[in-house]
mmCIF file of C-alpha atoms in Angstrom:
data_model
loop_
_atom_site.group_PDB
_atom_site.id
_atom_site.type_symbol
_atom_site.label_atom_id
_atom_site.label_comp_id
_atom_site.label_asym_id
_atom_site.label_seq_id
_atom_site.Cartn_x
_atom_site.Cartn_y
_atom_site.Cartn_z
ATOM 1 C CA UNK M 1 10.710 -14.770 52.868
ATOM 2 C CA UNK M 2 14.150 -16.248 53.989
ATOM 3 C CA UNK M 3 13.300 -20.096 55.068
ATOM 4 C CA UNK M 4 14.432 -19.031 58.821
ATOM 5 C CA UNK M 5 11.466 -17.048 59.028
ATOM 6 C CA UNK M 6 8.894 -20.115 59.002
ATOM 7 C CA UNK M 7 7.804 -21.727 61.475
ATOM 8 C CA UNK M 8 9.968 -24.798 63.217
ATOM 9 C CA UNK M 9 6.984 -27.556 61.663
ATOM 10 C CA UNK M 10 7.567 -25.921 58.462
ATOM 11 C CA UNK M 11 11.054 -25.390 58.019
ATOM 12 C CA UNK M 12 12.395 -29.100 57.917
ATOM 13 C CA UNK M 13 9.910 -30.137 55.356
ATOM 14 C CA UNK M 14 10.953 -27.022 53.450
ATOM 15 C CA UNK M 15 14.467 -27.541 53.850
ATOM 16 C CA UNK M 16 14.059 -31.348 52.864
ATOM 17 C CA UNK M 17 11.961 -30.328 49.587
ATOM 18 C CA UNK M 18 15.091 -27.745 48.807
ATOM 19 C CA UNK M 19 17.451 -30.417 49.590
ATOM 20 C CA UNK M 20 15.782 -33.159 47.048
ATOM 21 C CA UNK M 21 16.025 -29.963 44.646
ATOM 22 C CA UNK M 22 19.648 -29.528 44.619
ATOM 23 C CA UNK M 23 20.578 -32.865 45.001
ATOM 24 C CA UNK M 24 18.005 -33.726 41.662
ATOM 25 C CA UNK M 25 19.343 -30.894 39.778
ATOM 26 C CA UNK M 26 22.868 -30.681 40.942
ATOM 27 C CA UNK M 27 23.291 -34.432 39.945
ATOM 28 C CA UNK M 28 22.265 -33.748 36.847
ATOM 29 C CA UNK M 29 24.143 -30.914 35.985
ATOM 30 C CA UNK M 30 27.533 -32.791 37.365
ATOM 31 C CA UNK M 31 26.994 -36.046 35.436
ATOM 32 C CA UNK M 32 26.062 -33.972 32.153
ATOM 33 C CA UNK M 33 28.976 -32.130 32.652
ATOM 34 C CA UNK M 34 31.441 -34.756 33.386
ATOM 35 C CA UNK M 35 30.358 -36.257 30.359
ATOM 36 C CA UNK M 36 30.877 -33.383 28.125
ATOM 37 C CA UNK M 37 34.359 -32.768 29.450
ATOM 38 C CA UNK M 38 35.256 -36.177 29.628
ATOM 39 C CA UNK M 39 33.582 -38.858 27.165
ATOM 40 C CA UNK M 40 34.475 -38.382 23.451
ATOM 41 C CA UNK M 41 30.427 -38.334 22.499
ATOM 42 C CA UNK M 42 29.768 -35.952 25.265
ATOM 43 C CA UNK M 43 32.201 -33.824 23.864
ATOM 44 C CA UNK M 44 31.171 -34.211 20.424
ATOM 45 C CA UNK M 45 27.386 -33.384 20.999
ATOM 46 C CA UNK M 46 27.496 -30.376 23.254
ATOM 47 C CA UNK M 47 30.097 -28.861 20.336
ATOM 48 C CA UNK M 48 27.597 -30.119 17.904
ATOM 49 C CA UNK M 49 24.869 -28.767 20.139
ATOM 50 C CA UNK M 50 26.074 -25.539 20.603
ATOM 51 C CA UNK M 51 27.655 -25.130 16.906
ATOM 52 C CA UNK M 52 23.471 -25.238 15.904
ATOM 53 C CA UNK M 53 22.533 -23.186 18.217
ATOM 54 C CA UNK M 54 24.481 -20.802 17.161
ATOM 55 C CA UNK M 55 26.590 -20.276 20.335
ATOM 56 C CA UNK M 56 29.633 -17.820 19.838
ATOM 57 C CA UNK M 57 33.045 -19.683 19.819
ATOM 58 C CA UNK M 58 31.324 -23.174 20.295
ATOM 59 C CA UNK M 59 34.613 -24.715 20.309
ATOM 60 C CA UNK M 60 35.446 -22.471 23.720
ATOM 61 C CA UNK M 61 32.196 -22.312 25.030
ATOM 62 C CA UNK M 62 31.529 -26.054 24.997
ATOM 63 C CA UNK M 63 34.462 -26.959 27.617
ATOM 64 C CA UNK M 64 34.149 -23.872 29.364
ATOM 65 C CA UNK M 65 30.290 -24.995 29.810
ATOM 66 C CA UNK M 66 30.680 -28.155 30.861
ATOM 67 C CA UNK M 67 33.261 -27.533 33.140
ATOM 68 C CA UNK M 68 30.572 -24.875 35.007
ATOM 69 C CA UNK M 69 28.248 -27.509 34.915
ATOM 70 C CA UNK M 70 30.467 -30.257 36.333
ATOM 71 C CA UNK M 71 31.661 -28.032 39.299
ATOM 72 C CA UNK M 72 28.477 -25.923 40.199
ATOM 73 C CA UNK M 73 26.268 -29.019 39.932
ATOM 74 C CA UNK M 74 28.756 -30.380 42.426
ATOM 75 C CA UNK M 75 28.930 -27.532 44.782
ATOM 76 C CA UNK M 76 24.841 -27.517 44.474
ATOM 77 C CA UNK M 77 24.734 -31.094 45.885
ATOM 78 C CA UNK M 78 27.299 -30.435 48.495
ATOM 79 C CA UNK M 79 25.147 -27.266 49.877
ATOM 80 C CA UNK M 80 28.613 -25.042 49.098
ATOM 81 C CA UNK M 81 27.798 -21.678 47.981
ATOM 82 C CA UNK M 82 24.613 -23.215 46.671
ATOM 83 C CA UNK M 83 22.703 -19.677 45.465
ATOM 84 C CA UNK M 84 25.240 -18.669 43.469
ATOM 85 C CA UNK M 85 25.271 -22.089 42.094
ATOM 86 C CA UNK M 86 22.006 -22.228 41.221
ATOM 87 C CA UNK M 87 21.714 -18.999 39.904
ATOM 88 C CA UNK M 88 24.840 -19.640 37.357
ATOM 89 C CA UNK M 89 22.948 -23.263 36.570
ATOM 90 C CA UNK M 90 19.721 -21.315 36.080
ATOM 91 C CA UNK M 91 21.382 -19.295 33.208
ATOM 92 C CA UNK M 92 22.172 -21.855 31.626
ATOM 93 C CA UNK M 93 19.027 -23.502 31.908
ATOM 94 C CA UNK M 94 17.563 -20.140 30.313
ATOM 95 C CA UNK M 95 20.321 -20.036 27.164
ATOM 96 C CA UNK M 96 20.135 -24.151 26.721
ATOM 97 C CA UNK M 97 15.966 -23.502 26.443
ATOM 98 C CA UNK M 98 15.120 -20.474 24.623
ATOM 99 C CA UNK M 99 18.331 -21.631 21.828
ATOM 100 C CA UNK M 100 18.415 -25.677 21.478
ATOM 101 C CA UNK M 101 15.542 -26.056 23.482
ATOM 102 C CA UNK M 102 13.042 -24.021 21.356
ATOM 103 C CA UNK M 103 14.534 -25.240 18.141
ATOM 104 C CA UNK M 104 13.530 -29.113 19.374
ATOM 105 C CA UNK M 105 9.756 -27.768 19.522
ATOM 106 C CA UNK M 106 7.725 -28.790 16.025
ATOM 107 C CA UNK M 107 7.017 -25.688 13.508
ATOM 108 C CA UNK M 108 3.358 -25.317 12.762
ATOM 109 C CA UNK M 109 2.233 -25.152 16.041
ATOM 110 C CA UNK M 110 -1.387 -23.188 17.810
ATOM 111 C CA UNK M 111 -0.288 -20.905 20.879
ATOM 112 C CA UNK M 112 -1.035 -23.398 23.579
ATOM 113 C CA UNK M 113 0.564 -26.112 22.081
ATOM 114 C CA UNK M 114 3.519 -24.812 21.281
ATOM 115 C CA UNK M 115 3.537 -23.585 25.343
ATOM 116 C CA UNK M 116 3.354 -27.056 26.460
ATOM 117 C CA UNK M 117 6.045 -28.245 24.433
ATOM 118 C CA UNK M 118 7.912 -25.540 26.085
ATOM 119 C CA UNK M 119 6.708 -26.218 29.577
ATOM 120 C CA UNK M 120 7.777 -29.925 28.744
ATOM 121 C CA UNK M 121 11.526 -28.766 28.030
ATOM 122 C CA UNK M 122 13.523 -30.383 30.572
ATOM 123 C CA UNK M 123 15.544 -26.829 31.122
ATOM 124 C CA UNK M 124 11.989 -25.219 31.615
ATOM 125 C CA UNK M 125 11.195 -27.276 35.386
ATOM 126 C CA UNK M 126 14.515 -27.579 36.046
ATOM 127 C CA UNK M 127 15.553 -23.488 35.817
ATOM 128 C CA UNK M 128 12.531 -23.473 38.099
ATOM 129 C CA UNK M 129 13.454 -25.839 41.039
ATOM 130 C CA UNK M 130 16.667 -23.516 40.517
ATOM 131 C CA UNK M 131 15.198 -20.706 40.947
ATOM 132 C CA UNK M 132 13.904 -22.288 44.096
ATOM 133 C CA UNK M 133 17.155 -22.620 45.080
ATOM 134 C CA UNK M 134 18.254 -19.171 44.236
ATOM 135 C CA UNK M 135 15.494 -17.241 46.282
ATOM 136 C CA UNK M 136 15.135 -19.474 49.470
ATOM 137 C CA UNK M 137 18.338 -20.526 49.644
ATOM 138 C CA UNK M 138 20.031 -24.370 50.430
ATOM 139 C CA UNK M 139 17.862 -24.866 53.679
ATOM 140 C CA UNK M 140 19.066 -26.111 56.578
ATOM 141 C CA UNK M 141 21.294 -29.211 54.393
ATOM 142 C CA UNK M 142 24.005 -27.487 53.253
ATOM 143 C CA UNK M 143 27.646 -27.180 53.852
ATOM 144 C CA UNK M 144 29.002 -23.816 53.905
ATOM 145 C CA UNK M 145 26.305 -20.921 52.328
ATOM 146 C CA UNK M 146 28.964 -18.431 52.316
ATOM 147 C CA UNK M 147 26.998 -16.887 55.836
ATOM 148 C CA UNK M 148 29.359 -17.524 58.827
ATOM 149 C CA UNK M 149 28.662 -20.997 60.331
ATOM 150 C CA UNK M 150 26.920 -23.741 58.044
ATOM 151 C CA UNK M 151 23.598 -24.323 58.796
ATOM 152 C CA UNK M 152 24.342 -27.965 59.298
ATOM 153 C CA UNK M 153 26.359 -26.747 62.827
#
């Protein structure tokens, strides 16, 4: 149901709540980024990072990563083409949890336990407030959707 479809009452505190989202996640992804293109220990752990995880071409992949993540989590924040933003961040959410992320979870562990360390992943809740983003779009806080006017006019 596209967030225009709610009632007046309800869309603000919708479109606040989706706001706080991108803002959250798109900060994160543009600070993590910027220091992976741009600080010599950002650089070295996210080759490091994806070197273990067994990432194809780590060497390429790890600037070509961060530079998504820089510029996306940027364009998330700003409300500029924010699905397709948070779809591409949600991806990597996905590849960063179910390669790294699952290799940080201790061996040995019973079914449930071993889905809540997952659950506690910080790619798990944060692919999800994507998501978020993804389906009901940037809300009425955003500058330019890619649909005619912004919704900010």
């Amino acid at each position: 149901m596209p967030i225009s479809a709610l009632p007046v009452e309800t869309r603000i505190p919708a479109s606040l709540l989706l706001l706080l989202s991108r803002i959250v996640a798109g900060t994160m992804f543009a600070v993590s980024g910027w220091n992976k293109l741009f600080t010599d220990d950002g650089r070295d752990r996210m080759l490091a990072t994806l070197a273990e995880a067994g990432i194809p071409w780590p060497a390429a992949s790890a600037p070509a990563v961060a530079m998504v993540e820089w510029v996306l989590g940027t364009t998330l924040v700003l409300g500029v083409l924010p699905r397709l933003s948070a779809a591409a961040l949600t991806m990597i959410c996905a590849v960063a949890a179910f390669t790294d992320g699952i290799g940080r979870i201790p061996a040995g562990l019973g079914p449930l336990d071993w889905l809540s360390w997952f659950l506690y992943l910080p790619e798990v809740p944060l692919g999800v407030a994507l998501a978020w983003v993804c389906v009901l779009g940037a809300g009425r806080y955003a500058l330019w959707t890619g649909r005619g006017a912004s919704p900010m006019a």
